[in-house]
PDB file of C-alpha atoms in Angstrom:
ATOM      1  CA  MET A 248       3.111  17.686   9.302  1.00 56.00           C
ATOM      2  CA  ILE A 249       6.769  18.383   9.808  1.00 62.00           C
ATOM      3  CA  PRO A 250       7.841  16.535  13.610  1.00 67.00           C
ATOM      4  CA  PRO A 251       8.880  20.505  16.309  1.00 68.00           C
ATOM      5  CA  ALA A 252      12.948  20.984  16.639  1.00 73.00           C
ATOM      6  CA  GLN A 253      13.369  17.925  18.937  1.00 83.00           C
ATOM      7  CA  ALA A 254      12.761  17.646  22.508  1.00 92.00           C
ATOM      8  CA  ARG A 255      14.360  15.369  25.324  1.00 95.00           C
ATOM      9  CA  PHE A 256      13.978  12.184  24.791  1.00 97.00           C
ATOM     10  CA  GLY A 257      11.859  12.676  21.586  1.00 97.00           C
ATOM     11  CA  ILE A 258      12.415  10.521  18.137  1.00 98.00           C
ATOM     12  CA  ASP A 259      16.264  10.751  17.673  1.00 97.00           C
ATOM     13  CA  HIS A 260      16.507   7.592  15.193  1.00 97.00           C
ATOM     14  CA  PRO A 261      15.146   4.116  14.242  1.00 98.00           C
ATOM     15  CA  LEU A 262      17.590   2.081  13.283  1.00 97.00           C
ATOM     16  CA  VAL A 263      16.210   0.180  10.202  1.00 97.00           C
ATOM     17  CA  THR A 264      18.891  -3.533  10.798  1.00 95.00           C
ATOM     18  CA  VAL A 265      19.775  -5.200   7.689  1.00 96.00           C
ATOM     19  CA  LYS A 266      21.216  -8.263   5.972  1.00 95.00           C
ATOM     20  CA  ASP A 267      22.880  -6.385   2.545  1.00 96.00           C
ATOM     21  CA  HIS A 268      23.591  -3.110   3.726  1.00 96.00           C
ATOM     22  CA  PRO A 269      24.642  -2.115   0.697  1.00 97.00           C
ATOM     23  CA  ARG A 270      21.734  -3.612  -1.436  1.00 97.00           C
ATOM     24  CA  ALA A 271      19.342  -1.744   0.668  1.00 97.00           C
ATOM     25  CA  MET A 272      20.946   1.250   0.836  1.00 98.00           C
ATOM     26  CA  GLN A 273      20.348   1.164  -3.342  1.00 98.00           C
ATOM     27  CA  ASN A 274      17.209   0.415  -2.446  1.00 98.00           C
ATOM     28  CA  TYR A 275      16.291   3.722  -0.789  1.00 98.00           C
ATOM     29  CA  ILE A 276      18.019   5.802  -3.179  1.00 98.00           C
ATOM     30  CA  ARG A 277      15.414   4.479  -5.653  1.00 98.00           C
ATOM     31  CA  MET A 278      12.799   5.439  -2.824  1.00 98.00           C
ATOM     32  CA  GLY A 279      14.015   8.906  -3.723  1.00 98.00           C
ATOM     33  CA  PHE A 280      16.211   9.787  -0.396  1.00 98.00           C
ATOM     34  CA  SER A 281      19.714  10.793  -0.619  1.00 97.00           C
ATOM     35  CA  PRO A 282      21.659   8.955   1.888  1.00 97.00           C
ATOM     36  CA  SER A 283      24.318   9.951   3.793  1.00 95.00           C
ATOM     37  CA  PRO A 284      28.492   8.648   3.091  1.00 93.00           C
ATOM     38  CA  VAL A 285      28.880   4.563   4.357  1.00 94.00           C
ATOM     39  CA  SER A 286      30.529   5.273   7.646  1.00 91.00           C
ATOM     40  CA  TYR A 287      31.764   2.504  10.345  1.00 91.00           C
ATOM     41  CA  HIS A 288      30.965   1.841  13.516  1.00 88.00           C
ATOM     42  CA  PRO A 289      34.279   0.735  15.947  1.00 86.00           C
ATOM     43  CA  TRP A 290      32.101  -2.716  16.917  1.00 85.00           C
ATOM     44  CA  GLY A 291      31.810  -4.045  13.520  1.00 88.00           C
ATOM     45  CA  THR A 292      28.918  -2.534  11.385  1.00 90.00           C
ATOM     46  CA  VAL A 293      28.014  -0.600   9.124  1.00 93.00           C
ATOM     47  CA  THR A 294      25.517   2.836   8.314  1.00 95.00           C
ATOM     48  CA  THR A 295      24.590   5.139   6.707  1.00 96.00           C
ATOM     49  CA  LEU A 296      22.183   8.385   7.512  1.00 97.00           C
ATOM     50  CA  MET A 297      18.540   9.248   6.038  1.00 98.00           C
ATOM     51  CA  MET A 298      18.631  12.845   7.062  1.00 97.00           C
ATOM     52  CA  PHE A 299      15.546  15.162   8.316  1.00 97.00           C
ATOM     53  CA  PRO A 300      15.976  18.180   9.835  1.00 95.00           C
ATOM     54  CA  ASN A 301      14.906  16.495  13.608  1.00 95.00           C
ATOM     55  CA  ASN A 302      15.615  13.373  12.886  1.00 97.00           C
ATOM     56  CA  PHE A 303      16.413  10.832  10.869  1.00 97.00           C
ATOM     57  CA  ILE A 304      16.538   6.659   9.739  1.00 98.00           C
ATOM     58  CA  GLU A 305      19.873   4.875  10.393  1.00 97.00           C
ATOM     59  CA  LEU A 306      20.291   2.215   7.756  1.00 98.00           C
ATOM     60  CA  ILE A 307      22.824  -0.539   9.915  1.00 95.00           C
ATOM     61  CA  GLY A 308      23.479  -4.203   9.084  1.00 93.00           C
ATOM     62  CA  VAL A 309      26.658  -5.817  10.257  1.00 90.00           C
ATOM     63  CA  ASP A 310      30.333  -5.117   8.709  1.00 89.00           C
ATOM     64  CA  ASP A 311      32.639  -6.704  10.250  1.00 86.00           C
ATOM     65  CA  ALA A 312      31.711  -9.176  13.186  1.00 84.00           C
ATOM     66  CA  SER A 313      35.195 -10.271  14.283  1.00 89.00           C
ATOM     67  CA  LYS A 314      34.808  -6.643  15.662  1.00 85.00           C
ATOM     68  CA  PHE A 315      31.814  -7.628  18.669  1.00 86.00           C
ATOM     69  CA  GLY A 316      33.091  -6.266  21.853  1.00 80.00           C
ATOM     70  CA  THR A 317      34.267  -3.479  21.081  1.00 78.00           C
ATOM     71  CA  ASN A 318      33.546  -0.971  23.292  1.00 74.00           C
ATOM     72  CA  ALA A 319      31.192  -3.017  25.401  1.00 75.00           C
ATOM     73  CA  VAL A 320      29.753  -2.129  28.383  1.00 78.00           C
ATOM     74  CA  ASN A 321      28.298  -4.384  31.076  1.00 76.00           C
ATOM     75  CA  GLY A 322      28.921  -7.701  29.033  1.00 74.00           C
ATOM     76  CA  PHE A 323      26.615  -5.281  27.025  1.00 77.00           C
ATOM     77  CA  CYS A 324      27.837  -5.236  22.983  1.00 79.00           C
ATOM     78  CA  PHE A 325      26.290  -3.067  20.136  1.00 81.00           C
ATOM     79  CA  GLY A 326      27.159  -4.640  17.598  1.00 83.00           C
ATOM     80  CA  ARG A 327      26.438  -8.180  19.100  1.00 85.00           C
ATOM     81  CA  GLN A 328      23.493  -6.674  19.729  1.00 86.00           C
ATOM     82  CA  LEU A 329      22.316  -5.938  16.268  1.00 88.00           C
ATOM     83  CA  GLY A 330      24.320  -9.558  14.806  1.00 87.00           C
ATOM     84  CA  ALA A 331      21.150 -11.576  17.361  1.00 86.00           C
ATOM     85  CA  PHE A 332      18.503  -8.781  16.185  1.00 88.00           C
ATOM     86  CA  LEU A 333      18.637 -10.295  12.588  1.00 89.00           C
ATOM     87  CA  GLN A 334      20.339 -15.096  13.392  1.00 85.00           C
ATOM     88  CA  ARG A 335      16.093 -13.939  15.300  1.00 81.00           C
ATOM     89  CA  GLY A 336      14.437 -11.796  12.996  1.00 73.00           C
ATOM     90  CA  GLU A 337      14.561 -11.583   9.662  1.00 81.00           C
ATOM     91  CA  GLU A 338      15.307  -7.653   9.527  1.00 94.00           C
ATOM     92  CA  GLY A 339      13.681  -4.490   9.892  1.00 95.00           C
ATOM     93  CA  ILE A 340      13.542  -1.524  13.130  1.00 96.00           C
ATOM     94  CA  SER A 341      16.203  -3.375  16.103  1.00 93.00           C
ATOM     95  CA  LEU A 342      15.870  -0.065  18.374  1.00 95.00           C
ATOM     96  CA  VAL A 343      15.108   3.660  17.982  1.00 97.00           C
ATOM     97  CA  ALA A 344      17.142   6.197  19.430  1.00 97.00           C
ATOM     98  CA  LEU A 345      15.525   9.321  22.426  1.00 98.00           C
ATOM     99  CA  HIS A 346      16.863  12.388  22.346  1.00 97.00           C
ATOM    100  CA  SER A 347      19.369  13.482  25.118  1.00 97.00           C
ATOM    101  CA  LYS A 348      21.759  16.235  25.145  1.00 95.00           C
ATOM    102  CA  ASN A 349      23.007  15.352  28.486  1.00 96.00           C
ATOM    103  CA  ALA A 350      23.626  11.309  27.993  1.00 96.00           C
ATOM    104  CA  ASP A 351      24.214  11.486  32.008  1.00 96.00           C
ATOM    105  CA  GLU A 352      22.076  13.003  32.972  1.00 97.00           C
ATOM    106  CA  ASP A 353      19.010  11.281  31.086  1.00 97.00           C
ATOM    107  CA  TYR A 354      20.783   8.031  31.753  1.00 97.00           C
ATOM    108  CA  ALA A 355      20.448   8.168  35.532  1.00 97.00           C
ATOM    109  CA  GLN A 356      16.777   9.453  36.093  1.00 97.00           C
ATOM    110  CA  LEU A 357      15.326   6.497  33.250  1.00 97.00           C
ATOM    111  CA  THR A 358      17.156   3.738  35.032  1.00 97.00           C
ATOM    112  CA  GLU A 359      16.437   5.461  38.510  1.00 97.00           C
ATOM    113  CA  ALA A 360      12.561   5.488  37.269  1.00 97.00           C
ATOM    114  CA  GLY A 361      12.417   1.588  36.591  1.00 96.00           C
ATOM    115  CA  LEU A 362      13.483   0.924  33.441  1.00 97.00           C
ATOM    116  CA  PRO A 363      16.069  -1.489  32.962  1.00 96.00           C
ATOM    117  CA  GLY A 364      19.774  -0.369  32.007  1.00 95.00           C
ATOM    118  CA  GLN A 365      23.084  -1.659  30.234  1.00 92.00           C
ATOM    119  CA  GLY A 366      25.376   1.254  31.079  1.00 92.00           C
ATOM    120  CA  ARG A 367      26.601   3.627  28.728  1.00 92.00           C
ATOM    121  CA  ILE A 368      28.973   3.218  25.904  1.00 89.00           C
ATOM    122  CA  ASP A 369      30.604   6.661  24.788  1.00 90.00           C
ATOM    123  CA  PHE A 370      32.385   6.376  20.501  1.00 84.00           C
ATOM    124  CA  ARG A 371      33.968   8.322  18.221  1.00 86.00           C
ATOM    125  CA  ARG A 372      32.738   7.631  14.176  1.00 85.00           C
ATOM    126  CA  LYS A 373      34.913   8.449  11.472  1.00 86.00           C
ATOM    127  CA  MET A 374      32.617  10.490   8.891  1.00 84.00           C
ATOM    128  CA  THR A 375      32.784  12.635   5.422  1.00 85.00           C
ATOM    129  CA  LEU A 376      31.558  15.658   4.818  1.00 83.00           C
ATOM    130  CA  PRO A 377      28.892  16.611   1.350  1.00 82.00           C
ATOM    131  CA  ASP A 378      32.470  18.919   0.837  1.00 85.00           C
ATOM    132  CA  GLY A 379      34.673  15.748   1.485  1.00 85.00           C
ATOM    133  CA  THR A 380      36.503  17.261   4.084  1.00 86.00           C
ATOM    134  CA  PRO A 381      37.003  14.580   6.881  1.00 90.00           C
ATOM    135  CA  ASP A 382      35.483  14.425  10.591  1.00 89.00           C
ATOM    136  CA  GLU A 383      34.618  11.974  13.348  1.00 90.00           C
ATOM    137  CA  ALA A 384      30.983  12.259  15.251  1.00 89.00           C
ATOM    138  CA  VAL A 385      31.193  12.039  18.977  1.00 91.00           C
ATOM    139  CA  VAL A 386      28.577  10.501  19.976  1.00 91.00           C
ATOM    140  CA  SER A 387      27.361   8.941  23.887  1.00 94.00           C
ATOM    141  CA  LEU A 388      24.680   6.715  23.864  1.00 93.00           C
ATOM    142  CA  GLY A 389      22.495   4.623  27.570  1.00 95.00           C
ATOM    143  CA  LEU A 390      21.451   1.696  26.945  1.00 93.00           C
ATOM    144  CA  LEU A 391      17.594   1.189  27.697  1.00 96.00           C
ATOM    145  CA  VAL A 392      17.288  -2.762  26.526  1.00 94.00           C
ATOM    146  CA  ASP A 393      14.352  -4.829  28.388  1.00 95.00           C
ATOM    147  CA  GLU A 394      15.497  -7.786  27.752  1.00 91.00           C
ATOM    148  CA  THR A 395      12.086  -9.589  27.982  1.00 93.00           C
ATOM    149  CA  MET A 396      10.709  -7.267  24.817  1.00 93.00           C
ATOM    150  CA  PRO A 397      14.687  -6.370  23.163  1.00 91.00           C
ATOM    151  CA  ASP A 398      12.516  -5.367  19.772  1.00 92.00           C
ATOM    152  CA  ALA A 399      10.453  -2.407  21.798  1.00 95.00           C
ATOM    153  CA  SER A 400      13.194  -1.324  23.504  1.00 95.00           C
ATOM    154  CA  ASN A 401      15.548   1.875  22.933  1.00 96.00           C
ATOM    155  CA  PHE A 402      18.835   3.759  23.631  1.00 95.00           C
ATOM    156  CA  ILE A 403      19.510   7.937  24.014  1.00 97.00           C
ATOM    157  CA  CYS A 404      21.655   9.757  21.510  1.00 96.00           C
ATOM    158  CA  HIS A 405      24.090  12.753  22.311  1.00 96.00           C
ATOM    159  CA  GLN A 406      25.863  13.553  19.645  1.00 94.00           C
ATOM    160  CA  HIS A 407      28.129  16.190  21.374  1.00 94.00           C
ATOM    161  CA  LYS A 408      29.020  17.963  17.369  1.00 92.00           C
ATOM    162  CA  PRO A 409      25.824  17.803  16.550  1.00 91.00           C
ATOM    163  CA  GLU A 410      26.086  19.535  13.440  1.00 90.00           C
ATOM    164  CA  LEU A 411      27.784  16.784  11.996  1.00 88.00           C
ATOM    165  CA  ILE A 412      25.457  14.499  11.252  1.00 90.00           C
ATOM    166  CA  TRP A 413      22.441  17.612  10.880  1.00 93.00           C
ATOM    167  CA  VAL A 414      24.185  18.919   7.952  1.00 92.00           C
ATOM    168  CA  PRO A 415      21.505  20.752   5.818  1.00 92.00           C
ATOM    169  CA  GLY A 416      23.446  19.285   1.830  1.00 91.00           C
ATOM    170  CA  TRP A 417      22.010  15.702   3.431  1.00 94.00           C
ATOM    171  CA  GLN A 418      18.559  17.094   4.092  1.00 96.00           C
ATOM    172  CA  ASN A 419      17.377  17.559   0.544  1.00 96.00           C
ATOM    173  CA  HIS A 420      15.995  14.496  -0.900  1.00 98.00           C
ATOM    174  CA  PRO A 421      14.196  14.047  -4.461  1.00 98.00           C
ATOM    175  CA  ASN A 422      10.382  12.613  -2.815  1.00 98.00           C
ATOM    176  CA  GLY A 423      10.236  15.457  -0.370  1.00 98.00           C
ATOM    177  CA  VAL A 424      10.186  13.049   3.172  1.00 98.00           C
ATOM    178  CA  ASP A 425      11.219  15.997   5.543  1.00 97.00           C
ATOM    179  CA  GLY A 426      10.696  14.232   9.067  1.00 97.00           C
ATOM    180  CA  ILE A 427       9.029  11.172  10.436  1.00 98.00           C
ATOM    181  CA  ALA A 428       5.349  11.180  11.961  1.00 97.00           C
ATOM    182  CA  ALA A 429       5.118   7.865  14.485  1.00 98.00           C
ATOM    183  CA  VAL A 430       6.688   4.648  14.718  1.00 98.00           C
ATOM    184  CA  THR A 431       4.524   1.570  14.833  1.00 98.00           C
ATOM    185  CA  TRP A 432       5.272  -1.340  17.055  1.00 97.00           C
ATOM    186  CA  LEU A 433       3.165  -4.259  16.846  1.00 96.00           C
ATOM    187  CA  ALA A 434       1.897  -4.918  20.018  1.00 96.00           C
ATOM    188  CA  ALA A 435      -0.877  -4.497  22.569  1.00 96.00           C
ATOM    189  CA  PRO A 436      -1.567  -1.325  24.585  1.00 96.00           C
ATOM    190  CA  GLU A 437      -0.816  -3.492  27.384  1.00 96.00           C
ATOM    191  CA  GLU A 438       2.725  -4.607  26.487  1.00 97.00           C
ATOM    192  CA  LEU A 439       4.851  -0.668  26.437  1.00 98.00           C
ATOM    193  CA  GLN A 440       1.514   0.936  27.893  1.00 97.00           C
ATOM    194  CA  ALA A 441       3.621   1.810  31.151  1.00 97.00           C
ATOM    195  CA  ARG A 442       7.510   2.065  29.080  1.00 98.00           C
ATOM    196  CA  TRP A 443       5.709   4.622  27.322  1.00 98.00           C
ATOM    197  CA  GLU A 444       4.657   6.112  30.468  1.00 97.00           C
ATOM    198  CA  THR A 445       7.728   5.472  32.167  1.00 97.00           C
ATOM    199  CA  LEU A 446       9.720   8.108  29.839  1.00 97.00           C
ATOM    200  CA  TYR A 447       6.421   9.918  28.549  1.00 97.00           C
ATOM    201  CA  PRO A 448       4.116  10.972  31.958  1.00 96.00           C
ATOM    202  CA  GLY A 449       1.167  12.322  31.418  1.00 95.00           C
ATOM    203  CA  LYS A 450       1.958  11.523  27.462  1.00 96.00           C
ATOM    204  CA  SER A 451       0.813   8.449  26.495  1.00 96.00           C
ATOM    205  CA  ARG A 452      -3.075   6.879  25.863  1.00 96.00           C
ATOM    206  CA  VAL A 453      -5.012   4.618  24.343  1.00 96.00           C
ATOM    207  CA  LEU A 454      -7.080   5.541  21.553  1.00 93.00           C
ATOM    208  CA  ASP A 455      -9.665   3.413  19.516  1.00 91.00           C
ATOM    209  CA  GLY A 456      -7.622  -0.149  20.810  1.00 91.00           C
ATOM    210  CA  VAL A 457      -3.937   2.251  19.254  1.00 97.00           C
ATOM    211  CA  LEU A 458      -1.937   3.416  22.328  1.00 98.00           C
ATOM    212  CA  ILE A 459      -0.073   6.317  21.125  1.00 98.00           C
ATOM    213  CA  ALA A 460       2.836   7.725  23.074  1.00 98.00           C
ATOM    214  CA  ASP A 461       4.071  12.204  21.986  1.00 97.00           C
ATOM    215  CA  SER A 462       6.914  11.807  22.241  1.00 97.00           C
ATOM    216  CA  GLY A 463       7.449  15.521  21.237  1.00 96.00           C
ATOM    217  CA  CYS A 464       9.970  14.654  18.250  1.00 96.00           C
ATOM    218  CA  GLY A 465       6.951  12.055  16.600  1.00 96.00           C
ATOM    219  CA  GLU A 466       4.201   9.527  17.430  1.00 97.00           C
ATOM    220  CA  LEU A 467       5.016   6.067  19.223  1.00 98.00           C
ATOM    221  CA  ARG A 468       2.385   3.896  18.476  1.00 98.00           C
ATOM    222  CA  ALA A 469       1.358   0.120  18.943  1.00 98.00           C
ATOM    223  CA  MET A 470      -1.013  -1.894  17.839  1.00 96.00           C
ATOM    224  CA  ASP A 471      -2.794  -4.834  17.998  1.00 94.00           C
ATOM    225  CA  GLU A 472      -2.900  -7.342  14.275  1.00 92.00           C
ATOM    226  CA  THR A 473      -6.759  -6.343  13.775  1.00 93.00           C
ATOM    227  CA  ALA A 474      -6.180  -2.476  14.859  1.00 95.00           C
ATOM    228  CA  LEU A 475      -2.493  -3.392  11.779  1.00 94.00           C
ATOM    229  CA  SER A 476      -5.461  -4.829   9.487  1.00 92.00           C
ATOM    230  CA  ARG A 477      -7.243  -1.588   9.779  1.00 92.00           C
ATOM    231  CA  ARG A 478      -5.083   0.902   8.632  1.00 94.00           C
ATOM    232  CA  TYR A 479      -3.054  -1.150   6.359  1.00 94.00           C
ATOM    233  CA  PRO A 480      -5.757  -4.143   4.697  1.00 91.00           C
ATOM    234  CA  GLY A 481      -4.272  -5.771   2.327  1.00 87.00           C
ATOM    235  CA  LEU A 482      -0.635  -4.851   2.780  1.00 88.00           C
ATOM    236  CA  PRO A 483       2.168  -7.828   4.466  1.00 87.00           C
ATOM    237  CA  LEU A 484       3.546  -6.821   7.862  1.00 88.00           C
ATOM    238  CA  PRO A 485       7.486  -7.041   8.527  1.00 88.00           C
ATOM    239  CA  ARG A 486       7.841 -10.931   8.173  1.00 79.00           C
ATOM    240  CA  ARG A 487       9.304 -11.936  12.116  1.00 78.00           C
ATOM    241  CA  GLU A 488      10.086 -15.300  13.520  1.00 72.00           C
ATOM    242  CA  GLY A 489       9.279 -15.351  17.392  1.00 68.00           C
ATOM    243  CA  GLN A 490       6.874 -13.431  19.600  1.00 74.00           C
ATOM    244  CA  GLY A 491       7.298 -10.191  21.487  1.00 89.00           C
ATOM    245  CA  PRO A 492       6.628  -6.558  20.880  1.00 95.00           C
ATOM    246  CA  HIS A 493       7.961  -5.128  17.582  1.00 94.00           C
ATOM    247  CA  GLY A 494       8.702  -2.224  14.629  1.00 96.00           C
ATOM    248  CA  VAL A 495       6.295  -2.322  12.158  1.00 96.00           C
ATOM    249  CA  VAL A 496       6.000   1.308  10.404  1.00 98.00           C
ATOM    250  CA  ILE A 497       7.993   3.651  10.047  1.00 98.00           C
ATOM    251  CA  THR A 498       5.655   7.103   8.851  1.00 98.00           C
ATOM    252  CA  LEU A 499       7.436   9.492   7.216  1.00 98.00           C
ATOM    253  CA  HIS A 500       6.711  13.536   5.723  1.00 98.00           C
ATOM    254  CA  THR A 501       6.508  14.516   2.396  1.00 98.00           C
ATOM    255  CA  THR A 502       6.424  17.868   1.141  1.00 97.00           C
ATOM    256  CA  LYS A 503       6.195  16.743  -2.498  1.00 97.00           C
ATOM    257  CA  PRO A 504       3.286  13.357  -2.858  1.00 97.00           C
ATOM    258  CA  ASP A 505       3.347  14.132  -6.263  1.00 97.00           C
ATOM    259  CA  ASP A 506       7.537  13.440  -6.901  1.00 98.00           C
ATOM    260  CA  LEU A 507       7.213  10.699  -4.825  1.00 98.00           C
ATOM    261  CA  ARG A 508       4.610   8.978  -7.009  1.00 98.00           C
ATOM    262  CA  LEU A 509       7.170   9.900 -10.022  1.00 98.00           C
ATOM    263  CA  ILE A 510       9.896   8.334  -8.600  1.00 98.00           C
ATOM    264  CA  LEU A 511       8.739   5.810  -7.134  1.00 98.00           C
ATOM    265  CA  GLU A 512       5.805   4.804 -10.435  1.00 98.00           C
ATOM    266  CA  HIS A 513       9.179   5.217 -12.169  1.00 98.00           C
ATOM    267  CA  GLN A 514      11.025   2.698 -10.081  1.00 98.00           C
ATOM    268  CA  ASN A 515       8.809  -0.172 -10.334  1.00 98.00           C
ATOM    269  CA  ILE A 516       8.763   0.247  -7.083  1.00 98.00           C
ATOM    270  CA  PRO A 517       4.821  -1.130  -6.313  1.00 96.00           C
ATOM    271  CA  TYR A 518       2.899   1.173  -3.564  1.00 97.00           C
ATOM    272  CA  THR A 519      -0.435   1.169  -2.089  1.00 96.00           C
ATOM    273  CA  GLU A 520      -2.238   4.402  -2.068  1.00 95.00           C
ATOM    274  CA  LEU A 521      -4.865   4.720   1.099  1.00 93.00           C
ATOM    275  CA  GLU A 522      -6.734   7.634   2.038  1.00 85.00           C
ATOM    276  CA  HIS A 523      -3.979  10.264   1.093  1.00 88.00           C
ATOM    277  CA  ARG A 524      -1.046   7.913   2.266  1.00 96.00           C
ATOM    278  CA  LEU A 525       1.186   5.943  -0.020  1.00 97.00           C
ATOM    279  CA  LEU A 526       2.706   2.669   1.301  1.00 97.00           C
ATOM    280  CA  VAL A 527       5.488   0.703   0.677  1.00 97.00           C
ATOM    281  CA  ALA A 528       5.330  -2.460   1.548  1.00 95.00           C
ATOM    282  CA  PRO A 529       8.324  -4.157   3.919  1.00 95.00           C
ATOM    283  CA  GLU A 530      10.542  -5.895   0.831  1.00 94.00           C
ATOM    284  CA  TRP A 531      11.329  -2.448  -0.132  1.00 96.00           C
ATOM    285  CA  THR A 532      11.987  -0.741   2.624  1.00 97.00           C
ATOM    286  CA  GLY A 533      14.060  -3.179   5.368  1.00 96.00           C
ATOM    287  CA  ASN A 534      10.867  -5.035   6.203  1.00 96.00           C
ATOM    288  CA  VAL A 535       9.512  -2.692   7.999  1.00 97.00           C
ATOM    289  CA  ILE A 536       6.374  -0.425   6.167  1.00 97.00           C
ATOM    290  CA  PHE A 537       7.143   3.687   4.920  1.00 98.00           C
ATOM    291  CA  GLU A 538       4.136   4.779   5.413  1.00 98.00           C
ATOM    292  CA  PHE A 539       4.290   8.715   3.566  1.00 98.00           C
ATOM    293  CA  ILE A 540       1.920  10.698   4.545  1.00 98.00           C
ATOM    294  CA  SER A 541       1.417  14.908   2.813  1.00 95.00           C
TER     295      SER A 541
END
């Protein structure tokens, strides 16, 4: 089912970070997504969004590394963080943003509760609405990156003009996708349990060796390789150099599984069907498994 309305610290959007943004965006279009117009961050990254009613996927890449350092806070630069992610690994989920309606209050609460933080960022991003009208998104971020596991970290995201992001015209995807149901990390449950319990007190549990946290807008899941192989048999896991927890699956809900299947077949995008789930391998999605459920 479609994830419920945006909740405090609910899944707002995973950042699928790629080396070739135009090519990755074309693959998403081939899979039946209708991305928002391309826009740019002040710190040198390029972005487009797959919008759903209550959360979205941000497909992001580096456009101009010479802008790294812009809007840096306490030595942290968002563009440099994503550039470093691409340098140390392949591509994939670099961070997951959590929903906020008050970045100052939420950031203070989470850092006081013990999550490591790098500070707050406020920025503006020029954008174009579906009718061609130019406008400017106003965003506040609270950085919550744990340097011991940077690829399983988060930031909170406060959209001050949400009507410029949750645009109805950007939410009509031919493949019928209407929300992110879950994000999964390759990790032993004990590696992420303390962090997720801080974020979601009393809302995390371990079931059959899988750590599940209910964000209020989709689940966060952590599985080791054995559990992943059991759920996704025969499917290659996202390539990655180095160690540490890292995102491997985005589970998406579709209202049109038959249309999705026809789109993938027409576009010659291979998929695996398991227990009424359609799975697209990492090579097509920016180094993350897409799991479509209905």
